[in-house]
Amino acid sequence: MRSRHIFRAFPDVEVAMMPVRNALVVGAGIGGLGAAAALGRHGVDVEVVEVRPDSRVVGVGINQPGNSLRALDVLGVLEECLAVGYPYDRNEHLDWQGRPIVVTPCSLGTDRVPPNNALARADLHRILLGAARRAGARIVHGVSVAELVDDGDGVSVTFTDGRAARFDVVVGFDGIRSPLRRRLFGDAYEPEYTGFAVWRVTLPRPAEVTHTMLFHGDRSNTGVIPLSREEMYLLHVTAEPEDARYEPADFRELLRRRLAGYGGLVAELREDLPLEGIVYSPLSEVHLPAPWHVGRVIVLGDAAHASAPNLTQGAAMALEDAVVLADELARDRPVEDSLAAVSAARFGRTKLVQDVSHGILVTEMSITADGLEEFAMNLREHLPGQAAFIEAELNKPFRLERSADVVAP
């Protein structure tokens, strides 16, 4: 057993010296920045490379459920997120004319964290970027991996800007179309299109939008989620061809057409859609079997387990990945064993989220106008129990029991 060296990475955090001295994180999204912050808080020297030229974020709003907030608490940014977000504790289901079906209270969260906290994606990214930098991470934009060689003792990396460096571990949070996943596993696990896409846009928040409201329509689904005292975001899920290519200039009219038939609040919102700021995203999944690593290189987040968004758990799973990765790499054992433990610990939980999210998506998108009444009856009867079950699973601890030689943050 190597000796236990304790040093101060932060004034208020004691951390054990890690077997991993330095790490490369590929991708500066939510998961990548979370990993940089988590590893840095454990004393690891972290470099993050991001192919995008700057830190601007494409997206609208994002909900962070209670388990994600627990991960953000580990990273030391919970209070920042709560300060700019909108906490809420229930989901309301309605038909597409605005008639109530059922309200389900959210049992996620703890005494310290609320069941949900929605916020602007740009705010979450800014907060995590700050956390990564405070933890000592270097963030390099406009750069990706050109060459990667794992010789068993470390990983030699050549970057697209011509630099070369050596790392104890390489972590890919490089998204659903992950080049790093392709390097490790070939093209066998490319994204699988679900047949559906989501339209999102930020709008002023009406006073009645104090929680998630989901409106079930004719083979479509619309939702509104509060982001702050002033703003909310609207989402609309539709069936779309896999090869659909729409011009952003047409998004407003395309979304207005797809919202035709909705009444009540959604009809009002349809008339006030902005000319710009609408985001269109095809919904795809990634099903990478465990283990998610080869040697000293691992992929996590959407690169390993991209999911449909119906449980709002995509970012949550990536942030949990980041925390568990840092925990496991802090253990006094070979890096490859720690990486194997990460995917073993994470696979079942992420698969549960994938399976449930996919089931909700397919079920909701199969409902026709004629079948809405029967769907509403089933929702009233079964949804409260189903929601309580999945939330009980997600409320379980996601961190493994820590080894005796690690003082966790």
Coordinates of C-alpha atoms in Angstrom, one line a residue:
M1 CA 0.0 0.0 0.0
R2 CA 1.5 3.3 -1.0
S3 CA 1.7 6.0 1.7
R4 CA -1.3 8.3 2.2
H5 CA -0.4 11.9 1.5
I6 CA -2.9 14.6 2.3
F7 CA -2.7 18.1 0.9
R8 CA -5.0 21.0 0.5
A9 CA -6.4 21.3 -3.0
F10 CA -9.0 23.8 -1.6
P11 CA -9.1 25.6 1.7
D12 CA -12.0 23.6 2.9
V13 CA -11.4 20.2 1.2
E14 CA -9.0 17.5 2.2
V15 CA -8.1 15.1 -0.6
A16 CA -5.9 12.0 -0.7
M17 CA -3.0 12.1 -3.2
M18 CA -4.2 10.1 -6.2
P19 CA -2.5 7.3 -8.2
V20 CA -3.5 9.4 -11.2
R21 CA -1.4 12.6 -11.5
N22 CA -2.7 14.0 -14.7
A23 CA -5.7 13.5 -17.0
L24 CA -7.0 14.6 -20.3
V25 CA -10.7 15.2 -20.7
V26 CA -12.0 15.4 -24.2
G27 CA -15.1 17.6 -24.4
A28 CA -16.0 20.7 -22.5
G29 CA -19.7 20.1 -22.1
I30 CA -21.6 19.5 -18.9
G31 CA -20.0 16.1 -18.2
G32 CA -16.5 17.1 -19.3
L33 CA -16.4 20.2 -17.2
G34 CA -17.9 18.2 -14.3
A35 CA -15.2 15.6 -14.6
A36 CA -12.5 18.4 -14.7
A37 CA -13.9 19.9 -11.5
A38 CA -14.2 16.5 -9.8
L39 CA -10.7 15.3 -10.7
G40 CA -9.2 18.7 -9.9
R41 CA -10.8 18.7 -6.5
H42 CA -9.0 15.4 -5.9
G43 CA -5.7 17.0 -6.8
V44 CA -5.4 15.8 -10.4
D45 CA -3.8 18.1 -13.0
V46 CA -6.4 18.3 -15.7
E47 CA -6.4 19.5 -19.3
V48 CA -9.7 19.8 -21.2
V49 CA -9.8 20.0 -25.0
E50 CA -12.9 21.1 -26.8
V51 CA -13.2 21.1 -30.6
R52 CA -15.6 24.1 -30.6
P53 CA -13.8 27.4 -31.0
D54 CA -15.2 29.0 -27.8
S55 CA -17.4 28.4 -24.8
R56 CA -20.6 29.6 -26.3
V57 CA -23.5 27.1 -25.6
V58 CA -26.1 26.0 -28.1
G59 CA -29.3 25.1 -26.2
V60 CA -32.2 26.5 -24.2
G61 CA -33.0 25.3 -20.7
I62 CA -32.2 22.2 -18.7
N63 CA -33.8 20.6 -15.7
Q64 CA -31.5 19.2 -13.0
P65 CA -33.4 16.6 -10.9
G66 CA -32.5 15.9 -7.3
N67 CA -29.8 13.3 -8.1
S68 CA -28.1 15.7 -10.5
L69 CA -28.2 18.3 -7.8
R70 CA -26.5 15.9 -5.4
A71 CA -23.7 15.6 -7.9
L72 CA -23.5 19.3 -8.3
D73 CA -23.2 19.6 -4.5
V74 CA -20.2 17.3 -4.6
L75 CA -18.6 19.7 -7.1
G76 CA -19.3 22.6 -4.8
V77 CA -21.7 24.5 -7.1
L78 CA -25.1 23.6 -5.7
E79 CA -25.8 27.0 -4.3
E80 CA -24.8 28.7 -7.5
C81 CA -27.2 26.6 -9.5
L82 CA -30.1 27.1 -7.1
A83 CA -29.5 30.9 -7.1
V84 CA -30.0 31.2 -10.8
G85 CA -32.6 28.4 -11.3
Y86 CA -36.2 27.6 -10.5
P87 CA -36.8 24.8 -8.0
Y88 CA -40.1 22.9 -8.3
D89 CA -41.6 19.8 -6.8
R90 CA -44.2 18.3 -9.2
N91 CA -45.2 17.4 -12.7
E92 CA -48.6 18.1 -14.2
H93 CA -50.1 16.2 -17.2
L94 CA -52.8 17.7 -19.3
D95 CA -54.4 16.9 -22.7
W96 CA -53.7 19.1 -25.7
Q97 CA -56.6 21.4 -24.9
G98 CA -55.3 22.1 -21.5
R99 CA -57.6 19.9 -19.6
P100 CA -55.9 18.4 -16.4
I101 CA -55.2 14.7 -16.3
V102 CA -53.0 14.1 -13.2
V103 CA -50.4 15.8 -11.0
T104 CA -47.5 13.7 -9.7
P105 CA -45.4 15.0 -6.8
C106 CA -41.7 14.6 -7.2
S107 CA -40.0 12.5 -4.5
L108 CA -36.5 13.1 -5.8
G109 CA -34.1 15.2 -3.6
T110 CA -33.1 15.3 0.0
D111 CA -33.3 17.8 2.9
R112 CA -30.4 19.6 1.2
V113 CA -31.5 19.5 -2.4
P114 CA -35.0 20.1 -4.0
P115 CA -36.6 17.6 -6.3
N116 CA -35.8 19.6 -9.4
N117 CA -34.1 22.8 -10.3
A118 CA -34.4 24.1 -13.9
L119 CA -32.0 26.7 -15.3
A120 CA -30.7 28.1 -18.5
R121 CA -28.2 25.7 -20.1
A122 CA -25.8 28.6 -20.6
D123 CA -25.9 29.3 -16.8
L124 CA -25.1 25.7 -15.9
H125 CA -22.3 25.6 -18.4
R126 CA -20.9 28.9 -17.0
I127 CA -21.1 27.6 -13.4
L128 CA -19.3 24.3 -14.3
L129 CA -16.7 26.1 -16.3
G130 CA -15.9 28.2 -13.3
A131 CA -15.8 25.1 -11.1
A132 CA -13.3 23.4 -13.5
R133 CA -11.1 26.5 -13.6
R134 CA -11.1 26.9 -9.8
A135 CA -10.1 23.3 -9.6
G136 CA -7.0 24.1 -11.7
A137 CA -8.2 22.7 -15.1
R138 CA -6.8 24.2 -18.3
I139 CA -9.5 24.6 -20.9
V140 CA -8.3 24.7 -24.5
H141 CA -10.8 25.4 -27.3
G142 CA -10.5 24.7 -31.0
V143 CA -8.4 21.6 -30.4
S144 CA -9.1 17.9 -30.6
V145 CA -7.1 14.6 -30.5
A146 CA -5.1 13.8 -33.6
E147 CA -3.2 10.7 -32.4
L148 CA -3.5 8.6 -29.2
V149 CA -1.2 5.8 -28.1
D150 CA -1.7 3.8 -24.9
D151 CA 1.4 1.9 -24.0
G152 CA 0.1 0.5 -20.7
D153 CA 2.0 2.9 -18.5
G154 CA 0.4 6.1 -19.9
V155 CA -1.3 7.6 -22.9
S156 CA 0.7 9.7 -25.4
V157 CA -1.5 12.2 -27.2
T158 CA -0.9 14.4 -30.2
F159 CA -3.3 17.3 -30.6
T160 CA -4.6 18.9 -33.8
D161 CA -2.6 22.0 -32.9
G162 CA 0.6 20.0 -33.1
R163 CA 1.3 19.8 -29.4
A164 CA 2.1 16.4 -27.7
A165 CA 1.6 15.4 -24.1
R166 CA 1.4 12.3 -21.9
F167 CA -1.4 11.5 -19.5
D168 CA -2.2 8.9 -16.9
V169 CA -5.8 8.6 -18.1
V170 CA -7.9 10.0 -21.0
V171 CA -11.6 10.6 -20.5
G172 CA -14.0 11.1 -23.4
F173 CA -17.1 13.3 -22.7
D174 CA -17.1 14.2 -26.4
G175 CA -20.8 13.7 -27.1
I176 CA -23.2 11.5 -28.9
R177 CA -21.1 11.3 -32.0
S178 CA -17.9 10.8 -30.0
P179 CA -14.7 10.4 -32.1
L180 CA -13.0 8.9 -29.1
R181 CA -15.7 6.1 -28.8
R182 CA -15.0 5.4 -32.5
R183 CA -11.3 5.1 -31.8
L184 CA -11.9 2.6 -29.1
F185 CA -14.8 0.6 -30.4
G186 CA -15.1 1.2 -34.1
D187 CA -18.4 2.2 -35.7
A188 CA -20.5 -0.6 -34.1
Y189 CA -22.1 1.7 -31.5
E190 CA -23.1 4.7 -33.5
P191 CA -26.2 6.8 -32.4
E192 CA -29.5 5.1 -33.1
Y193 CA -32.3 7.6 -34.2
T194 CA -35.5 7.2 -32.3
G195 CA -37.7 8.5 -35.1
F196 CA -38.5 11.7 -33.1
A197 CA -37.1 15.1 -32.6
V198 CA -37.6 18.0 -30.1
W199 CA -38.1 21.7 -30.7
R200 CA -37.1 24.0 -27.8
V201 CA -37.3 27.7 -27.3
T202 CA -37.1 30.1 -24.3
L203 CA -40.2 32.2 -23.6
P204 CA -41.4 34.6 -21.0
R205 CA -42.9 32.6 -18.1
P206 CA -46.7 33.0 -17.4
A207 CA -47.6 33.1 -13.8
E208 CA -49.2 29.6 -13.9
V209 CA -46.0 27.9 -15.0
T210 CA -44.5 27.0 -11.6
H211 CA -43.7 23.4 -12.4
T212 CA -43.3 21.1 -15.4
M213 CA -46.6 21.0 -17.4
L214 CA -46.8 18.3 -20.1
F215 CA -49.6 18.5 -22.8
H216 CA -50.4 15.2 -24.6
G217 CA -51.6 15.6 -28.2
D218 CA -52.1 13.7 -31.4
R219 CA -48.8 11.8 -31.8
S220 CA -47.0 14.7 -30.3
N221 CA -46.1 16.0 -26.9
T222 CA -45.6 19.6 -25.6
G223 CA -44.1 20.8 -22.3
V224 CA -43.2 23.9 -20.5
I225 CA -40.6 24.1 -17.7
P226 CA -39.9 27.2 -15.6
L227 CA -36.3 28.4 -15.7
S228 CA -36.5 31.6 -13.5
R229 CA -38.9 34.1 -12.3
E230 CA -38.9 35.7 -15.8
E231 CA -38.4 32.8 -18.2
M232 CA -39.4 29.2 -19.1
Y233 CA -38.8 27.0 -22.0
L234 CA -41.2 25.3 -24.3
L235 CA -40.5 21.9 -25.8
H236 CA -42.4 20.1 -28.5
V237 CA -41.7 16.5 -29.6
T238 CA -42.7 15.3 -33.0
A239 CA -42.0 12.4 -35.4
E240 CA -39.5 13.5 -38.0
P241 CA -37.6 11.8 -40.9
E242 CA -34.1 10.8 -39.9
D243 CA -32.7 12.8 -42.8
A244 CA -34.8 16.0 -42.2
R245 CA -32.7 19.1 -42.7
Y246 CA -34.6 22.3 -41.8
E247 CA -33.3 25.8 -42.2
P248 CA -33.2 27.8 -38.9
A249 CA -35.0 30.7 -40.7
D250 CA -38.0 28.3 -41.1
F251 CA -38.0 27.0 -37.5
R252 CA -40.7 29.4 -36.3
E253 CA -43.2 28.6 -39.0
L254 CA -42.4 24.9 -38.8
L255 CA -43.0 24.8 -35.1
R256 CA -46.2 26.9 -35.4
R257 CA -47.6 24.3 -37.8
R258 CA -46.7 21.4 -35.5
L259 CA -48.5 23.1 -32.6
A260 CA -51.7 23.5 -34.6
G261 CA -54.5 21.7 -32.8
Y262 CA -53.3 22.5 -29.3
G263 CA -55.6 24.8 -27.3
G264 CA -55.3 26.7 -24.0
L265 CA -51.8 27.8 -22.9
V266 CA -50.0 26.2 -25.8
A267 CA -52.2 27.9 -28.4
E268 CA -51.3 31.3 -26.7
L269 CA -47.6 30.5 -26.8
R270 CA -47.8 29.4 -30.4
E271 CA -48.8 32.9 -31.4
D272 CA -45.8 34.5 -29.6
L273 CA -43.0 32.3 -30.9
P274 CA -39.8 34.4 -31.6
L275 CA -38.2 34.6 -35.0
E276 CA -34.9 33.4 -33.5
G277 CA -33.7 31.2 -30.7
I278 CA -35.6 28.0 -31.6
V279 CA -33.4 24.9 -31.4
Y280 CA -34.2 21.7 -33.3
S281 CA -32.6 18.4 -32.1
P282 CA -33.2 14.9 -33.4
L283 CA -33.4 12.4 -30.6
S284 CA -30.9 9.6 -30.7
E285 CA -29.6 7.0 -28.3
V286 CA -26.2 5.3 -27.7
H287 CA -26.1 1.8 -26.4
L288 CA -22.4 1.0 -25.6
P289 CA -22.1 -2.2 -23.6
A290 CA -19.8 -2.3 -20.6
P291 CA -16.9 -1.9 -20.2
W292 CA -16.6 1.6 -21.5
H293 CA -12.8 1.7 -21.4
V294 CA -9.9 0.2 -23.3
G295 CA -6.7 0.3 -21.3
R296 CA -6.4 3.8 -19.8
V297 CA -9.0 5.5 -22.0
I298 CA -12.7 5.7 -21.2
V299 CA -15.8 7.3 -22.7
L300 CA -18.7 8.5 -20.5
G301 CA -21.8 10.7 -20.7
D302 CA -23.6 10.8 -24.0
A303 CA -20.6 9.1 -25.7
A304 CA -21.5 5.9 -23.8
H305 CA -25.2 6.1 -22.9
A306 CA -27.1 8.9 -24.6
S307 CA -30.8 8.7 -23.7
A308 CA -34.1 10.1 -24.8
P309 CA -34.8 13.2 -22.6
N310 CA -38.1 12.1 -21.1
L311 CA -36.8 11.8 -17.5
T312 CA -34.5 14.9 -17.9
Q313 CA -31.7 12.7 -16.8
G314 CA -29.1 13.1 -19.6
A315 CA -26.9 15.7 -17.8
A316 CA -27.6 14.1 -14.5
M317 CA -26.1 10.8 -15.7
A318 CA -23.1 12.6 -17.1
L319 CA -22.5 14.5 -13.8
E320 CA -22.9 11.3 -11.8
D321 CA -20.3 9.7 -14.2
A322 CA -17.9 12.5 -13.5
V323 CA -18.2 12.2 -9.7
V324 CA -17.9 8.4 -9.7
L325 CA -14.9 8.6 -12.1
A326 CA -13.0 10.9 -9.7
D327 CA -13.9 8.7 -6.7
E328 CA -12.7 5.5 -8.4
L329 CA -9.5 7.0 -9.8
A330 CA -8.7 8.1 -6.2
R331 CA -8.4 4.5 -5.0
D332 CA -5.0 3.0 -4.6
R333 CA -5.1 0.5 -7.5
P334 CA -4.2 0.2 -11.2
V335 CA -6.0 2.8 -13.4
E336 CA -7.5 0.1 -15.6
D337 CA -9.1 -1.5 -12.5
S338 CA -10.6 1.8 -11.5
L339 CA -12.0 2.5 -15.0
A340 CA -13.5 -1.0 -15.1
A341 CA -15.2 -0.2 -11.7
V342 CA -16.6 3.0 -13.2
S343 CA -18.5 1.4 -16.1
A344 CA -19.5 -1.6 -13.9
A345 CA -21.0 0.8 -11.3
R346 CA -22.7 3.1 -13.9
F347 CA -24.0 0.7 -16.5
G348 CA -27.1 -0.6 -14.7
R349 CA -28.2 2.9 -13.6
T350 CA -27.7 4.5 -17.0
K351 CA -29.5 1.6 -18.7
L352 CA -32.5 2.0 -16.4
V353 CA -32.7 5.7 -17.4
Q354 CA -32.4 4.8 -21.1
D355 CA -35.0 2.0 -20.9
V356 CA -37.6 4.1 -19.0
S357 CA -37.0 7.2 -21.0
H358 CA -37.4 5.3 -24.3
G359 CA -40.5 3.6 -23.1
I360 CA -42.1 6.9 -22.1
L361 CA -41.1 8.5 -25.5
V362 CA -42.6 5.7 -27.6
T363 CA -45.7 5.4 -25.5
E364 CA -46.5 9.1 -25.5
M365 CA -45.8 9.5 -29.2
S366 CA -48.1 6.6 -30.1
I367 CA -51.2 8.3 -28.6
T368 CA -53.8 9.5 -31.2
A369 CA -56.5 12.1 -30.7
D370 CA -59.0 9.3 -30.5
G371 CA -57.1 7.4 -27.9
L372 CA -56.4 10.4 -25.6
E373 CA -59.3 9.6 -23.2
E374 CA -58.1 6.0 -22.6
F375 CA -54.5 7.2 -22.3
A376 CA -55.6 9.8 -19.6
M377 CA -57.4 7.0 -17.6
N378 CA -54.3 4.8 -17.7
L379 CA -52.1 7.8 -16.7
R380 CA -54.2 8.6 -13.7
E381 CA -54.2 4.9 -12.6
H382 CA -50.6 4.0 -13.2
L383 CA -48.3 7.1 -13.4
P384 CA -48.1 8.0 -9.7
G385 CA -46.8 4.5 -8.8
Q386 CA -44.5 4.3 -11.8
A387 CA -43.0 7.7 -11.0
A388 CA -42.5 6.9 -7.4
F389 CA -40.6 3.7 -8.3
I390 CA -38.2 5.3 -10.7
E391 CA -37.6 8.2 -8.4
A392 CA -36.9 5.8 -5.5
E393 CA -34.3 4.2 -7.7
L394 CA -32.7 7.5 -8.7
N395 CA -32.7 8.6 -5.0
K396 CA -30.4 5.8 -4.2
P397 CA -26.7 6.7 -3.7
F398 CA -24.8 6.7 -6.9
R399 CA -21.3 6.8 -5.4
L400 CA -19.6 3.6 -4.4
E401 CA -18.4 3.0 -0.9
R402 CA -15.2 4.9 -0.6
S403 CA -11.9 3.2 0.1
A404 CA -10.1 3.9 3.4
D405 CA -7.3 5.8 1.7
V406 CA -9.6 8.5 0.1
V407 CA -11.0 11.5 1.9
A408 CA -13.8 12.4 -0.5
P409 CA -15.0 16.0 -1.0

